[in-house]
PDB file of C-alpha atoms in Angstrom:
ATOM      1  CA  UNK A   1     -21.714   3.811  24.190  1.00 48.00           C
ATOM      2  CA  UNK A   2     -23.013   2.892  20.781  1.00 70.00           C
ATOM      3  CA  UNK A   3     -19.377   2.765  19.446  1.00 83.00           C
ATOM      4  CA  UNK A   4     -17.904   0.206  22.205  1.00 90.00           C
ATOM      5  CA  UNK A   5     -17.425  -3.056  20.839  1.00 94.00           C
ATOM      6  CA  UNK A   6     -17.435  -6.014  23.288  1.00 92.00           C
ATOM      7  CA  UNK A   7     -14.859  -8.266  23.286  1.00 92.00           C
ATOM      8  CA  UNK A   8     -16.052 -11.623  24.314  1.00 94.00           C
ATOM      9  CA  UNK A   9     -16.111 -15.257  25.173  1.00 94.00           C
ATOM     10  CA  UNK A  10     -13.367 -18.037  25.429  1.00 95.00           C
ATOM     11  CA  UNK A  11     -10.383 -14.757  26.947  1.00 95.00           C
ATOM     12  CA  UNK A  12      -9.015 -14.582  30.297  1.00 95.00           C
ATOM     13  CA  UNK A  13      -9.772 -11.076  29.835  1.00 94.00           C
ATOM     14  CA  UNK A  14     -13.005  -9.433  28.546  1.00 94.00           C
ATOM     15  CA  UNK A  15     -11.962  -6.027  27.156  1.00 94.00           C
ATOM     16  CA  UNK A  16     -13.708  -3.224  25.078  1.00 94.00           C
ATOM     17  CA  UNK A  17     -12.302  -1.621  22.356  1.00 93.00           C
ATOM     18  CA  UNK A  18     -13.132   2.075  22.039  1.00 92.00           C
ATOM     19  CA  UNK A  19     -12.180   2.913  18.216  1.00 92.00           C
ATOM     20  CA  UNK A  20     -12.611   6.730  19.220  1.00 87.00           C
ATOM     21  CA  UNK A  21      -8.898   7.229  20.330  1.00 88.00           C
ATOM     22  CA  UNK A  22      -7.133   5.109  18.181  1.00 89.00           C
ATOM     23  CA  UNK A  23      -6.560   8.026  15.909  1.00 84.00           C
ATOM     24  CA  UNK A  24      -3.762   8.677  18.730  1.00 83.00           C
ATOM     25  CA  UNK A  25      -2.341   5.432  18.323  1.00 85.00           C
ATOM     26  CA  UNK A  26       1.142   5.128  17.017  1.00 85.00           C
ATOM     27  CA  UNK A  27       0.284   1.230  15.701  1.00 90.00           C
ATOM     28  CA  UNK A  28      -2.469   2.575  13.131  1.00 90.00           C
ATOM     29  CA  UNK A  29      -2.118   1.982   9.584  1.00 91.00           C
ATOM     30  CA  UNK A  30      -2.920   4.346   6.293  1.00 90.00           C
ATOM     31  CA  UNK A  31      -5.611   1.915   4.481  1.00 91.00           C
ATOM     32  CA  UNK A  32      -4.884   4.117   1.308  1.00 87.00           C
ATOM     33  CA  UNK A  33      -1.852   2.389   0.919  1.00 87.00           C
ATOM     34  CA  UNK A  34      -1.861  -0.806   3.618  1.00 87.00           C
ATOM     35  CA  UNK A  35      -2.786  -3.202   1.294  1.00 83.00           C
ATOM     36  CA  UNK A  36      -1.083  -2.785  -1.642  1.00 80.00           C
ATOM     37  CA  UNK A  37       2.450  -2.947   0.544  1.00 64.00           C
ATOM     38  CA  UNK A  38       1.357  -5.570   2.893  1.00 48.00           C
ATOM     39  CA  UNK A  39       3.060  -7.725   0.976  1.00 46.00           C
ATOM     40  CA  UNK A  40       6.436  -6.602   2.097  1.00 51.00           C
ATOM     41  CA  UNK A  41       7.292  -8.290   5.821  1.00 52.00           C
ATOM     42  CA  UNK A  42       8.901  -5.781   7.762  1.00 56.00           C
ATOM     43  CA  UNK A  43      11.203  -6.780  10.494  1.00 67.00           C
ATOM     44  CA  UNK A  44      10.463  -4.187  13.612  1.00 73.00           C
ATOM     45  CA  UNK A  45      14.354  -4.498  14.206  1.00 76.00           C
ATOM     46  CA  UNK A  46      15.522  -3.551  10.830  1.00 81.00           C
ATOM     47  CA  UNK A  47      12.345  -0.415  10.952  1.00 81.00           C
ATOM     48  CA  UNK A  48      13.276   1.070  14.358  1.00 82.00           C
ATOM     49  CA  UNK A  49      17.159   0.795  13.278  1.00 84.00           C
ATOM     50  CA  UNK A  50      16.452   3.007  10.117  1.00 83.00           C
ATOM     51  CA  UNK A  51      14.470   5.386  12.104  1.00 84.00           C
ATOM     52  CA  UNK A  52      16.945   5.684  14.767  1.00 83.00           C
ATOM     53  CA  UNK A  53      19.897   6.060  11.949  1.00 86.00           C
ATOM     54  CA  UNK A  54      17.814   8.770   9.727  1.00 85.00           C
ATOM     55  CA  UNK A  55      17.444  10.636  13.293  1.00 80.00           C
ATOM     56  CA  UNK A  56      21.181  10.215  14.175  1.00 80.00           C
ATOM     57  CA  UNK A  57      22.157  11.342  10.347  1.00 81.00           C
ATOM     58  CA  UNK A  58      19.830  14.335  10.631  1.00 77.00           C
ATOM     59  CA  UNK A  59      21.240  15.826  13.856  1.00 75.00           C
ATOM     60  CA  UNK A  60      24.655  15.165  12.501  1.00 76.00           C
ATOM     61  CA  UNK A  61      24.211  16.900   9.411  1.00 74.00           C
ATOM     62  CA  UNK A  62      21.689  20.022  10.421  1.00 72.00           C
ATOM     63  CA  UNK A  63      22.918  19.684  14.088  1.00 67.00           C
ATOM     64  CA  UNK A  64      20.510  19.607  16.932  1.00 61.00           C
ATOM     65  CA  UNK A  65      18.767  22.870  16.579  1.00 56.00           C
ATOM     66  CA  UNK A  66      15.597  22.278  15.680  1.00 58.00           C
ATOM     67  CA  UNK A  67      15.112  23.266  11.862  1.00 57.00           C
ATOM     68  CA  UNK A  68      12.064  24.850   9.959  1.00 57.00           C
ATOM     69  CA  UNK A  69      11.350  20.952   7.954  1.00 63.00           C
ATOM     70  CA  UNK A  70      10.477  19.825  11.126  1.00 62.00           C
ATOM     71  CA  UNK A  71       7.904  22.152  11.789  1.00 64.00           C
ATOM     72  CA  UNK A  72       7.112  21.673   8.148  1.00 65.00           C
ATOM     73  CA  UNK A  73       6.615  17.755   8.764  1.00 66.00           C
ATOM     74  CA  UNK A  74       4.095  17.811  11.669  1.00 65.00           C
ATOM     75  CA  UNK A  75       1.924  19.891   9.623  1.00 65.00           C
ATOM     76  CA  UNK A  76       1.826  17.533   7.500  1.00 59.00           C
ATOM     77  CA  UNK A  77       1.393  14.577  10.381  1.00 66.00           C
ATOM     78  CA  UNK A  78      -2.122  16.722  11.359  1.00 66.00           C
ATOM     79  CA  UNK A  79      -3.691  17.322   8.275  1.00 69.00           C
ATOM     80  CA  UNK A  80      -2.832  13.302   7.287  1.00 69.00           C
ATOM     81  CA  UNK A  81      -4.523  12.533  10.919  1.00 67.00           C
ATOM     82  CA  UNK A  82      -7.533  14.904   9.491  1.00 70.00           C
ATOM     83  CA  UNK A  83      -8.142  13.547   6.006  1.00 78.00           C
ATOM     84  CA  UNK A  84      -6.802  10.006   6.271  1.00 84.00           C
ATOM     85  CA  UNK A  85      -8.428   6.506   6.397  1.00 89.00           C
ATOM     86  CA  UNK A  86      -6.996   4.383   8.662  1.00 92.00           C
ATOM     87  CA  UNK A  87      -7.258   0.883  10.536  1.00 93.00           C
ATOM     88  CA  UNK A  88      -5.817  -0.833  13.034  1.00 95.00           C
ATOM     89  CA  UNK A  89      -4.072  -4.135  13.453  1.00 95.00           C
ATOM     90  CA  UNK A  90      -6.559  -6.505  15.288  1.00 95.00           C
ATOM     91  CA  UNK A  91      -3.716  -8.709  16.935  1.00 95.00           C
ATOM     92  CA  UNK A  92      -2.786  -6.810  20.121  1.00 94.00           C
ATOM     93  CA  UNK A  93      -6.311  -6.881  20.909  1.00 95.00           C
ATOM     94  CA  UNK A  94      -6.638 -10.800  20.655  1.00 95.00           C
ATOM     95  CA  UNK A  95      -3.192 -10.937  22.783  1.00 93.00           C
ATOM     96  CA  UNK A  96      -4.479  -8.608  25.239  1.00 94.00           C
ATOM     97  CA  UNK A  97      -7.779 -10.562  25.650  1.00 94.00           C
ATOM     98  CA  UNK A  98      -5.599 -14.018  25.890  1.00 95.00           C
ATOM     99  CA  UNK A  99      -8.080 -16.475  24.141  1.00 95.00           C
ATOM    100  CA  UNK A 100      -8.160 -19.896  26.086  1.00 95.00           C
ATOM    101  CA  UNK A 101      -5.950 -22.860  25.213  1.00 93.00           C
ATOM    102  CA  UNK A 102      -8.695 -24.922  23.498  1.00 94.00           C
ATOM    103  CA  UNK A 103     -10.045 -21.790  21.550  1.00 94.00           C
ATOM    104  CA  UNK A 104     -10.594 -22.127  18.051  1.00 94.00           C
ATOM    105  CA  UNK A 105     -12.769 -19.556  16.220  1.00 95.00           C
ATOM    106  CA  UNK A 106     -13.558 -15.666  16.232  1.00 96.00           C
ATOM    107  CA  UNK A 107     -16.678 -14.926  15.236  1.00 96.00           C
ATOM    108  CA  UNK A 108     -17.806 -11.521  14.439  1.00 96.00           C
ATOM    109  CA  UNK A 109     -20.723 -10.043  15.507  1.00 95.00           C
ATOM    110  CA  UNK A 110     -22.315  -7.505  13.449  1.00 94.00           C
ATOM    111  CA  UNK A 111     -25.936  -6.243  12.997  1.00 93.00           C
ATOM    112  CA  UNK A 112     -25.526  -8.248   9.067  1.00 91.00           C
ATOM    113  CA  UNK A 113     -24.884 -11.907  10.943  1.00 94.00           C
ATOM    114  CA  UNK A 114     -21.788 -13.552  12.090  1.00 96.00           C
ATOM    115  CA  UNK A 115     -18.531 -14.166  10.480  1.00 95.00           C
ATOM    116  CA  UNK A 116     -16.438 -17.208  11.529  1.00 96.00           C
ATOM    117  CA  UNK A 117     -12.429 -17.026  11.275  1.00 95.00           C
ATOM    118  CA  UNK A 118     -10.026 -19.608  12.942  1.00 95.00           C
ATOM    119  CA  UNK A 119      -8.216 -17.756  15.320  1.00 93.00           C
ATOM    120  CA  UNK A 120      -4.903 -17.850  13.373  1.00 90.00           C
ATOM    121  CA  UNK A 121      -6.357 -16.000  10.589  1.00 93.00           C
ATOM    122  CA  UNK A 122      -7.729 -13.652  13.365  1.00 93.00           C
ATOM    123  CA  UNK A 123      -4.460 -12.414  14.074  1.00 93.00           C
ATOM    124  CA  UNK A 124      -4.144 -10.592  10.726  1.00 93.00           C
ATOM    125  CA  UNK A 125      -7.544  -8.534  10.906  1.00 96.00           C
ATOM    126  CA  UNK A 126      -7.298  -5.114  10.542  1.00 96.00           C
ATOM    127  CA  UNK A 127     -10.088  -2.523  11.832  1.00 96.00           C
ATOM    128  CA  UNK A 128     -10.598   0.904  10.011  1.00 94.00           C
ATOM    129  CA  UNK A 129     -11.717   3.240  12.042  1.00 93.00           C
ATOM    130  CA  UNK A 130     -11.692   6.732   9.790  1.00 91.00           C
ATOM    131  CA  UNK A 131     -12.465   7.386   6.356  1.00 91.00           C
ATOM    132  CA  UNK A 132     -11.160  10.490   5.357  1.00 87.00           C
ATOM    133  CA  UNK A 133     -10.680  12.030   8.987  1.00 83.00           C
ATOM    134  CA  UNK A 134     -13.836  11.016  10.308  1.00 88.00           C
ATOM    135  CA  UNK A 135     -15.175   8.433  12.003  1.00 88.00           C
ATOM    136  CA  UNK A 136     -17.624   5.418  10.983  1.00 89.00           C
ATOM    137  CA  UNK A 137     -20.899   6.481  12.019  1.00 87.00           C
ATOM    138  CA  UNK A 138     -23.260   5.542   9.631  1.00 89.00           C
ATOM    139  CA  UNK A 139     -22.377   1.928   9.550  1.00 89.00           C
ATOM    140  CA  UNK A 140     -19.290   1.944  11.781  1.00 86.00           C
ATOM    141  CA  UNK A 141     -17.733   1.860  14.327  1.00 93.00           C
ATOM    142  CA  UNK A 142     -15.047  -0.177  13.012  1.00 94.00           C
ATOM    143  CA  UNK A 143     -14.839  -1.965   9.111  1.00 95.00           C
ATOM    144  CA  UNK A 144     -13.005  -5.514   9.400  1.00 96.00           C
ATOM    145  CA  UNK A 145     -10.685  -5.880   6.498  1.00 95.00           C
ATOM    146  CA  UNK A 146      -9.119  -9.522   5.821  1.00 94.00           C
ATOM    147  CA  UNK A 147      -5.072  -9.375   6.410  1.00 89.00           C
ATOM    148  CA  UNK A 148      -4.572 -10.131   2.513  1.00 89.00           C
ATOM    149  CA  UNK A 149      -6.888  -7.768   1.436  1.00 87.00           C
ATOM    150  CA  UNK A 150      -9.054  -9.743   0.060  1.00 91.00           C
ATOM    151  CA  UNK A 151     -12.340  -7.877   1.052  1.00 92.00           C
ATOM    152  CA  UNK A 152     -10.826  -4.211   1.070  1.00 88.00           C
ATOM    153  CA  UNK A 153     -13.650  -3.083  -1.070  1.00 91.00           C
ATOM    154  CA  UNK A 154     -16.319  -4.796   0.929  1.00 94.00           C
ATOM    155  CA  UNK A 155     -15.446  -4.625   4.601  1.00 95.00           C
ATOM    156  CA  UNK A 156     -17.517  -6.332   7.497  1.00 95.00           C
ATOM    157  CA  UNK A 157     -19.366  -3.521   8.470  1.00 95.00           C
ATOM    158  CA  UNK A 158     -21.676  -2.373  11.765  1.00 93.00           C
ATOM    159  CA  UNK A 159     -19.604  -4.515  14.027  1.00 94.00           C
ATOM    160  CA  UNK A 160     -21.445  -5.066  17.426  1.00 94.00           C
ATOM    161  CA  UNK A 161     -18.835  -7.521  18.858  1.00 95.00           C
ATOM    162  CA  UNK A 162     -15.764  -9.940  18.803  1.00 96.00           C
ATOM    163  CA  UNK A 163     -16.651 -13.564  20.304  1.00 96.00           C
ATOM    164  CA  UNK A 164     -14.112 -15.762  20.586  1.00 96.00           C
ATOM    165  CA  UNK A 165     -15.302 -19.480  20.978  1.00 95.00           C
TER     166      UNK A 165
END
């Protein structure tokens, strides 16, 4: 239970966030590289249109038989899920928890203190939650990095809770 983190205060709904599984989830982010092409917005339209286009040209071209490179490619998926860093982006979480109306802050309960962020900075949080395939258990469970980057080499670390006030 030591890696729940409680997420609390000024939300319709109090939720917990169990960083354990989000190695399954399709929304995580490589932290390798995160940062350094953050800068680029992507529209989810234009992403999902490419995907569904490189699919389409694939099956076109090698038909619908499915080929060796496939097989080939998740390989490579699994060992990237086994040596990779990775985070998380923090705003489904906040959106899930619905903060109240007259909300304002997030603070960030860790065993170092509290941080204070207005909530619209909030949004762009991102939790790691690996470091080279393996959890954060010596001063985990989760590292909050700053949306621009700005503290990638010094994380908030040994986060106990998110508080939002």
């Amino acid at each position: 239970m030591e890696d729940i983190i409680s997420f609390i205060g000024k939300v319709k709904y109090t939720i917990t966030l169990d960083p354990g599984v989000w190695i399954f989830d399709d929304r995580r982010v490589d932290l390798n590289t995160y940062f350094d092409n953050e800068a680029e917005n992507k529209n989810e339209l234009e992403e999902y249109t490419k995907a569904v286009s490189k699919h389409w040209d694939r099956e076109i071209m090698e038909g619908a038989v499915v080929p060796p490179t496939l097989k080939t490619e998740k390989k490579f998926e699994k060992e990237k899920v086994l040596t990779g860093t990775f985070g998380i982006p923090f705003k489904p979480f906040l959106l899930n928890a619905e903060p109240d109306k007259n909300a304002e802050s997030l603070i960030i309960e860790s065993e170092d203190g509290e941080v204070q962020l207005p909530l619209s900075q909030a949004e762009d949080l991102i939790l790691g939650f690996s470091k080279e395939g393996k959890p954060l258990k010596k001063d985990g469970p989760v590292y909050v990095y700053m949306g621009d980057g700005s503290n990638k080499n010094n994380p908030i670390k040994r986060v106990k809770a998110f508080r939002v006030e």
